[in-house]
Coordinates of C-alpha atoms in Angstrom, one line a residue:
Chain A
M83 CA 34.2 3.5 19.5
I84 CA 31.8 4.1 16.5
Q85 CA 29.9 7.0 15.9
L86 CA 26.5 6.5 13.4
I87 CA 23.6 7.9 12.7
V88 CA 21.0 5.7 12.7
N89 CA 17.7 5.9 12.8
G90 CA 18.2 9.8 13.0
Q91 CA 19.7 9.2 16.5
P92 CA 23.1 9.2 17.5
Q93 CA 24.2 6.0 18.0
L94 CA 27.6 4.8 20.1
V95 CA 28.7 0.9 18.9
P96 CA 32.3 -0.2 20.1
S97 CA 35.0 -0.9 17.8
P98 CA 35.2 -4.5 16.2
D99 CA 38.7 -4.9 17.8
S100 CA 38.1 -2.8 20.4
G101 CA 39.5 -3.0 23.8
T102 CA 41.7 -6.0 23.2
D103 CA 44.7 -3.9 21.8
S104 CA 45.5 0.0 21.6
G105 CA 46.4 2.2 18.7
T106 CA 45.2 1.4 15.3
T107 CA 42.0 0.0 16.4
N108 CA 40.6 2.9 14.8
D109 CA 40.7 1.6 11.7
A110 CA 38.9 -1.5 12.4
R111 CA 35.1 -1.0 10.9
L112 CA 32.2 -2.7 11.3
N113 CA 29.6 -5.0 9.6
I114 CA 26.3 -5.0 9.5
R115 CA 25.9 -7.9 10.9
Q116 CA 27.4 -7.0 14.0
L117 CA 25.5 -3.4 14.6
L118 CA 22.3 -5.3 13.9
E119 CA 23.3 -7.6 17.3
H120 CA 24.3 -5.1 18.7
M121 CA 21.5 -3.3 18.5
G122 CA 19.4 -7.0 19.4
L123 CA 18.0 -7.1 15.6
Q124 CA 19.8 -10.0 14.8
G125 CA 17.8 -12.7 13.0
K126 CA 15.1 -9.4 12.3
R127 CA 13.0 -9.3 8.9
I128 CA 14.8 -6.0 8.1
A129 CA 16.5 -3.9 5.7
V130 CA 19.3 -1.4 4.9
E131 CA 20.3 2.2 3.8
R132 CA 23.9 3.4 4.1
N133 CA 24.0 6.9 3.1
G134 CA 21.7 7.0 0.8
E135 CA 22.7 4.0 -0.7
I136 CA 20.7 0.0 0.0
V137 CA 22.8 -2.4 1.6
P138 CA 22.2 -6.1 0.2
R139 CA 21.9 -8.8 2.6
S140 CA 24.9 -10.2 1.0
Q141 CA 26.9 -7.7 2.0
F142 CA 26.1 -7.7 5.9
D143 CA 29.6 -9.7 6.8
Q144 CA 31.3 -6.6 5.3
P145 CA 33.5 -4.4 7.4
M146 CA 31.9 -1.0 5.6
L147 CA 30.3 0.4 8.2
A148 CA 33.0 4.1 9.7
S149 CA 32.3 7.2 11.8
G150 CA 30.0 9.5 10.3
D151 CA 27.7 6.9 8.5
K152 CA 24.3 7.0 7.9
L153 CA 21.6 4.2 8.3
E154 CA 18.6 3.4 7.6
I155 CA 17.1 0.4 9.0
V156 CA 13.5 -0.8 8.2
V157 CA 10.5 -3.4 8.6
A158 CA 7.4 -3.7 7.8
V159 CA 4.5 -2.5 10.0
G160 CA 0.8 -1.9 9.4
G161 CA 0.1 0.6 6.8
G162 CA -2.5 1.8 3.8
Chain B
M279 CA -14.2 -16.6 -14.1
D280 CA -14.0 -13.0 -13.4
K281 CA -10.1 -12.5 -11.5
L282 CA -8.8 -9.6 -11.4
V283 CA -5.3 -9.3 -13.2
I284 CA -2.7 -7.5 -12.1
A285 CA 1.4 -7.0 -13.0
G286 CA 0.0 -10.6 -14.7
K287 CA -1.2 -12.6 -11.8
A288 CA -4.8 -13.5 -11.5
Y289 CA -7.1 -12.7 -8.3
S290 CA -10.7 -13.6 -6.8
S291 CA -11.0 -10.8 -4.6
R292 CA -11.2 -7.1 -6.1
L293 CA -10.7 -5.9 -2.3
L294 CA -7.1 -4.7 -1.4
V295 CA -7.0 -4.1 2.2
G296 CA -4.4 -2.1 4.7
T297 CA -3.1 -3.5 7.4
G298 CA -2.8 -0.2 10.0
K299 CA -4.4 2.0 12.8
Y300 CA -6.1 -2.6 13.6
R301 CA -5.7 -2.6 17.4
D302 CA -3.4 -5.8 17.6
F303 CA -1.8 -8.1 15.0
D304 CA -4.5 -10.8 15.8
E305 CA -7.4 -7.9 15.1
T306 CA -5.1 -6.9 11.4
R307 CA -5.1 -11.2 11.2
V308 CA -9.1 -11.6 11.5
A309 CA -9.8 -8.4 9.9
V310 CA -8.1 -9.2 6.8
D311 CA -9.1 -12.6 6.4
A312 CA -12.7 -12.0 7.0
S313 CA -11.8 -9.6 4.0
G314 CA -10.8 -11.7 1.8
A315 CA -8.4 -10.1 0.3
E316 CA -5.4 -11.3 -2.1
I317 CA -3.8 -8.1 -1.9
I318 CA -2.7 -6.0 1.3
T319 CA -0.3 -2.8 2.2
V320 CA 2.3 -2.6 4.3
A321 CA 4.7 0.5 5.3
I322 CA 7.7 0.6 5.6
R323 CA 8.7 2.8 8.9
R324 CA 12.6 2.7 10.4
T325 CA 12.9 0.4 13.5
N326 CA 11.7 1.4 16.7
L327 CA 15.6 1.7 18.5
G328 CA 13.8 -0.1 21.9
Q329 CA 11.9 -2.1 20.9
N330 CA 11.4 -5.9 22.1
P331 CA 13.0 -8.2 20.5
E332 CA 10.5 -11.1 21.1
E333 CA 7.8 -8.8 19.5
P334 CA 6.4 -10.4 16.5
S335 CA 6.6 -8.6 13.1
L336 CA 3.8 -7.8 10.8
L337 CA 5.3 -10.2 8.4
D338 CA 5.2 -13.1 10.5
V339 CA 1.6 -12.5 10.9
L340 CA 0.8 -12.2 7.4
P341 CA 3.8 -13.8 5.4
P342 CA 3.8 -12.6 2.3
S343 CA 4.0 -16.3 1.1
Q344 CA 0.1 -16.4 1.9
Y345 CA -0.7 -12.9 0.6
T346 CA 0.7 -10.5 -2.2
L347 CA 1.9 -8.4 -0.3
L348 CA 2.0 -4.0 -1.4
P349 CA 4.7 -1.8 0.3
N350 CA 2.9 1.8 0.4
T351 CA 4.7 4.9 0.5
A352 CA 3.2 6.5 2.6
G353 CA 3.6 9.8 4.4
C354 CA 6.6 10.7 1.6
Y355 CA 6.0 14.1 0.7
T356 CA 8.8 14.1 -1.9
V357 CA 10.6 11.7 -5.1
E358 CA 13.1 11.0 -2.6
D359 CA 11.8 10.0 -0.3
A360 CA 9.1 7.8 -1.7
V361 CA 11.6 6.0 -4.0
R362 CA 13.8 5.4 -1.3
T363 CA 11.6 4.0 0.6
L364 CA 10.7 1.6 -2.3
R365 CA 14.1 0.8 -2.2
L366 CA 14.1 -0.5 0.8
A367 CA 10.7 -2.3 0.9
R368 CA 12.3 -4.0 -2.1
E369 CA 15.1 -5.0 -0.6
L370 CA 13.0 -5.9 2.6
L371 CA 10.2 -8.4 0.7
D372 CA 13.0 -10.0 -1.5
G373 CA 13.2 -8.7 -5.1
H374 CA 9.5 -7.8 -4.4
T375 CA 8.5 -5.4 -6.7
L376 CA 5.3 -4.7 -7.1
V377 CA 4.4 -1.2 -5.4
K378 CA 2.3 1.3 -4.0
L379 CA 3.6 5.0 -4.8
E380 CA 1.9 7.9 -3.4
V381 CA 3.6 11.4 -2.3
L382 CA 1.7 13.2 -0.9
G383 CA 1.2 17.3 -0.6
D384 CA -0.2 18.2 2.4
P385 CA -0.1 17.1 5.9
K386 CA -3.3 17.9 6.9
T387 CA -6.2 16.6 3.2
L388 CA -2.6 13.8 2.6
Y389 CA -4.0 14.8 -0.7
P390 CA -1.7 13.7 -4.4
N391 CA 0.7 15.8 -5.4
I392 CA 0.3 14.9 -9.0
V393 CA 4.0 16.7 -10.4
E394 CA 6.0 14.5 -7.6
T395 CA 4.0 11.5 -8.4
L396 CA 4.5 11.6 -11.8
K397 CA 8.4 11.8 -11.8
A398 CA 9.1 9.0 -8.8
A399 CA 6.5 6.7 -11.3
E400 CA 8.8 7.5 -13.7
L401 CA 12.0 7.0 -11.4
L402 CA 10.5 3.7 -10.3
I403 CA 9.5 2.4 -13.3
K404 CA 12.9 2.5 -14.9
E405 CA 14.6 0.5 -12.0
G406 CA 12.2 -2.4 -12.5
F407 CA 9.0 -1.6 -9.6
Q408 CA 5.5 -2.5 -11.1
V409 CA 4.2 0.4 -9.9
M410 CA 0.4 1.0 -9.1
V411 CA -0.2 4.7 -8.3
Y412 CA -2.4 7.2 -6.1
T413 CA -3.9 9.3 -7.6
S414 CA -6.2 12.4 -7.6
D415 CA -10.1 11.8 -9.6
D416 CA -8.2 14.1 -12.1
P417 CA -8.5 12.0 -15.7
I418 CA -5.7 13.8 -17.0
A419 CA -3.1 12.9 -14.3
A420 CA -4.5 9.2 -14.3
R421 CA -4.2 9.4 -18.2
Q422 CA 0.1 11.1 -17.8
L423 CA 0.0 8.1 -15.2
E424 CA -0.8 5.4 -17.5
E425 CA 1.3 6.8 -19.6
I426 CA 4.8 6.8 -18.4
G427 CA 3.4 2.4 -17.3
C428 CA 1.6 2.4 -14.0
I429 CA 0.4 -0.2 -13.9
A430 CA -2.7 0.1 -12.1
I431 CA -4.2 3.6 -11.6
M432 CA -5.4 4.0 -8.1
P433 CA -7.4 7.1 -7.6
L434 CA -9.2 8.2 -5.0
A435 CA -13.5 8.5 -4.0
S436 CA -12.2 11.5 -1.5
L437 CA -9.9 12.2 0.9
I438 CA -7.5 9.2 3.0
G439 CA -9.2 8.0 5.9
S440 CA -12.3 10.9 5.5
G441 CA -14.8 8.4 4.5
M442 CA -17.2 10.4 2.6
G443 CA -17.8 7.9 0.2
I444 CA -17.1 8.8 -4.0
L445 CA -17.4 12.4 -4.5
N446 CA -17.2 12.9 -8.4
P447 CA -18.4 9.5 -10.0
W448 CA -17.8 11.6 -13.0
N449 CA -14.4 12.3 -13.2
L450 CA -14.3 8.4 -12.1
Q451 CA -15.9 7.1 -14.8
I452 CA -13.9 8.9 -17.7
I453 CA -11.0 7.6 -15.6
I454 CA -12.4 4.6 -16.2
E455 CA -13.5 4.3 -19.6
N456 CA -9.7 5.6 -20.6
A457 CA -7.8 3.1 -19.1
K458 CA -6.4 -0.2 -20.3
V459 CA -4.7 -1.0 -17.4
P460 CA -6.5 -1.4 -14.1
V461 CA -8.9 0.9 -12.0
I462 CA -8.5 0.8 -8.4
V463 CA -10.2 3.5 -6.4
D464 CA -8.6 3.9 -3.3
A465 CA -8.7 6.1 0.2
G466 CA -12.5 7.8 1.1
V467 CA -14.2 4.5 1.0
G468 CA -16.7 5.3 3.9
T469 CA -19.4 1.8 4.1
A470 CA -20.0 -1.2 2.4
S471 CA -22.6 0.7 0.1
D472 CA -20.0 3.2 -1.5
A473 CA -17.8 0.4 -2.1
A474 CA -20.1 -1.0 -4.0
I475 CA -21.1 2.2 -6.1
A476 CA -17.1 2.5 -6.7
M477 CA -17.8 -1.6 -8.8
E478 CA -21.0 -0.6 -10.0
L479 CA -19.6 3.0 -12.6
G480 CA -17.1 -0.5 -14.1
C481 CA -14.0 0.2 -11.5
D482 CA -12.1 -2.9 -11.0
G483 CA -11.2 -2.9 -7.2
V484 CA -11.2 -1.2 -4.2
L485 CA -8.6 -0.8 -1.9
M486 CA -9.7 0.6 2.2
N487 CA -8.0 0.6 4.7
T488 CA -10.3 3.0 7.4
A489 CA -13.3 2.3 6.6
I490 CA -12.4 -1.4 8.3
A491 CA -9.7 -0.5 11.0
A492 CA -11.7 2.6 12.3
A493 CA -15.5 0.8 12.6
Q494 CA -16.6 -0.2 15.8
N495 CA -16.3 -4.2 14.4
P496 CA -13.5 -4.0 12.3
V497 CA -14.3 -7.7 11.4
L498 CA -17.9 -7.4 10.9
M499 CA -17.1 -4.1 8.2
A500 CA -14.8 -5.9 6.6
S501 CA -16.7 -9.6 5.7
A502 CA -19.2 -6.4 4.4
M503 CA -17.0 -4.9 2.7
K504 CA -16.1 -8.4 0.5
K505 CA -20.0 -8.9 0.0
A506 CA -20.3 -4.8 -1.0
V507 CA -17.6 -5.4 -3.5
E508 CA -18.8 -8.5 -4.6
A509 CA -21.8 -7.1 -5.4
G510 CA -21.3 -4.4 -6.7
R511 CA -18.8 -5.9 -9.1
E512 CA -21.5 -8.5 -10.0
A513 CA -24.3 -5.4 -10.8
Y514 CA -22.0 -3.6 -13.6
L515 CA -21.5 -7.3 -15.3
A516 CA -25.2 -7.6 -14.9
G517 CA -25.9 -3.8 -16.5
R518 CA -28.6 -1.8 -14.7
M519 CA -31.9 -1.2 -15.5
P520 CA -32.1 2.2 -17.3
K521 CA -33.1 5.4 -14.7
K522 CA -36.6 6.8 -16.1
L523 CA -38.3 9.2 -13.7
Y524 CA -41.9 7.6 -14.0
S525 CA -42.8 3.7 -15.6
A526 CA -45.8 3.2 -17.3
S527 CA -45.1 -0.8 -17.4
P528 CA -45.3 -2.3 -14.5
S529 CA -44.1 -5.3 -13.3
S530 CA -47.0 -7.3 -13.3
P531 CA -49.8 -8.3 -15.7
V532 CA -52.3 -5.3 -16.3
E533 CA -54.9 -7.8 -17.4
G534 CA -57.2 -10.1 -15.4
V535 CA -57.2 -7.7 -13.1
I536 CA -60.3 -8.9 -11.0
G537 CA -63.7 -6.0 -10.2
N538 CA -63.3 -4.8 -13.7
M539 CA -66.6 -5.4 -15.8
S540 CA -65.5 -4.5 -19.1
G541 CA -63.6 -8.0 -19.3
K542 CA -60.4 -6.9 -19.8

């Protein structure tokens, strides 16, 4: 499992290959797309910040997430 | 044609509206359309982790293809939060750089923190953002924000959400006189006459949210605001008559009044 902080709240996400093998799976990293799918946000118009830096959509498939990462996932809402 | 030019783009409407505080997206959309606004503000917020994935999003209802979206930094009290919010907005809106910056100084009054606003504006401009900036009605702050490269100065009429109208028309007049970029009154407008007065003063536009959304009938108020902004703009362009305590020059002819024995 990977322990992330998403929008200020702890979020436990299964590692990409957890359950398939034992041993070195702790090194497996999650990508943003997998995280969004886990959270039911796939296909939504969102933007992601990881540890204070913007993650461009073009990098959503790169396995970059590790335990302890702080993520912000935002949408546009009504405002003045 | 008399157009409002923001960041090189010409707009027919001088009314800018916010999209907050409406009952639902339907009402938001109908009110925005009744206002005739082409530039609409949106806020950037964390996704609700428990939300229904089927729920429509604001951008489905008000697509960027039909409106110029102006993401804001409402609720930000620090330079860092404001800058991070707008970087996220740029990513969210596919590289869109036109933004509304506000850095607040106090949760009770939502009065802007000008020192922090200046710092945030400078950073954002360096990163290529086109910054429309919410500020107080202080002419010096307005001048400094223009000097560092803000593309529109947006002084408050009165406090955000207060509906108190224009509290210091004299300061606004000084800001308008000095500014070479558009001046847009943002915040404090309560009803149509407030918007008309702002435009008669020579403002280039008016931005409002609560005045429409918190009206008993938001759609009707949106339509009233559209007319008020247009009427105020035309009155400004027409040039008003001078004010006098009284006039010795009545509108009807002085001569030929019946019953006058002298024949005059």
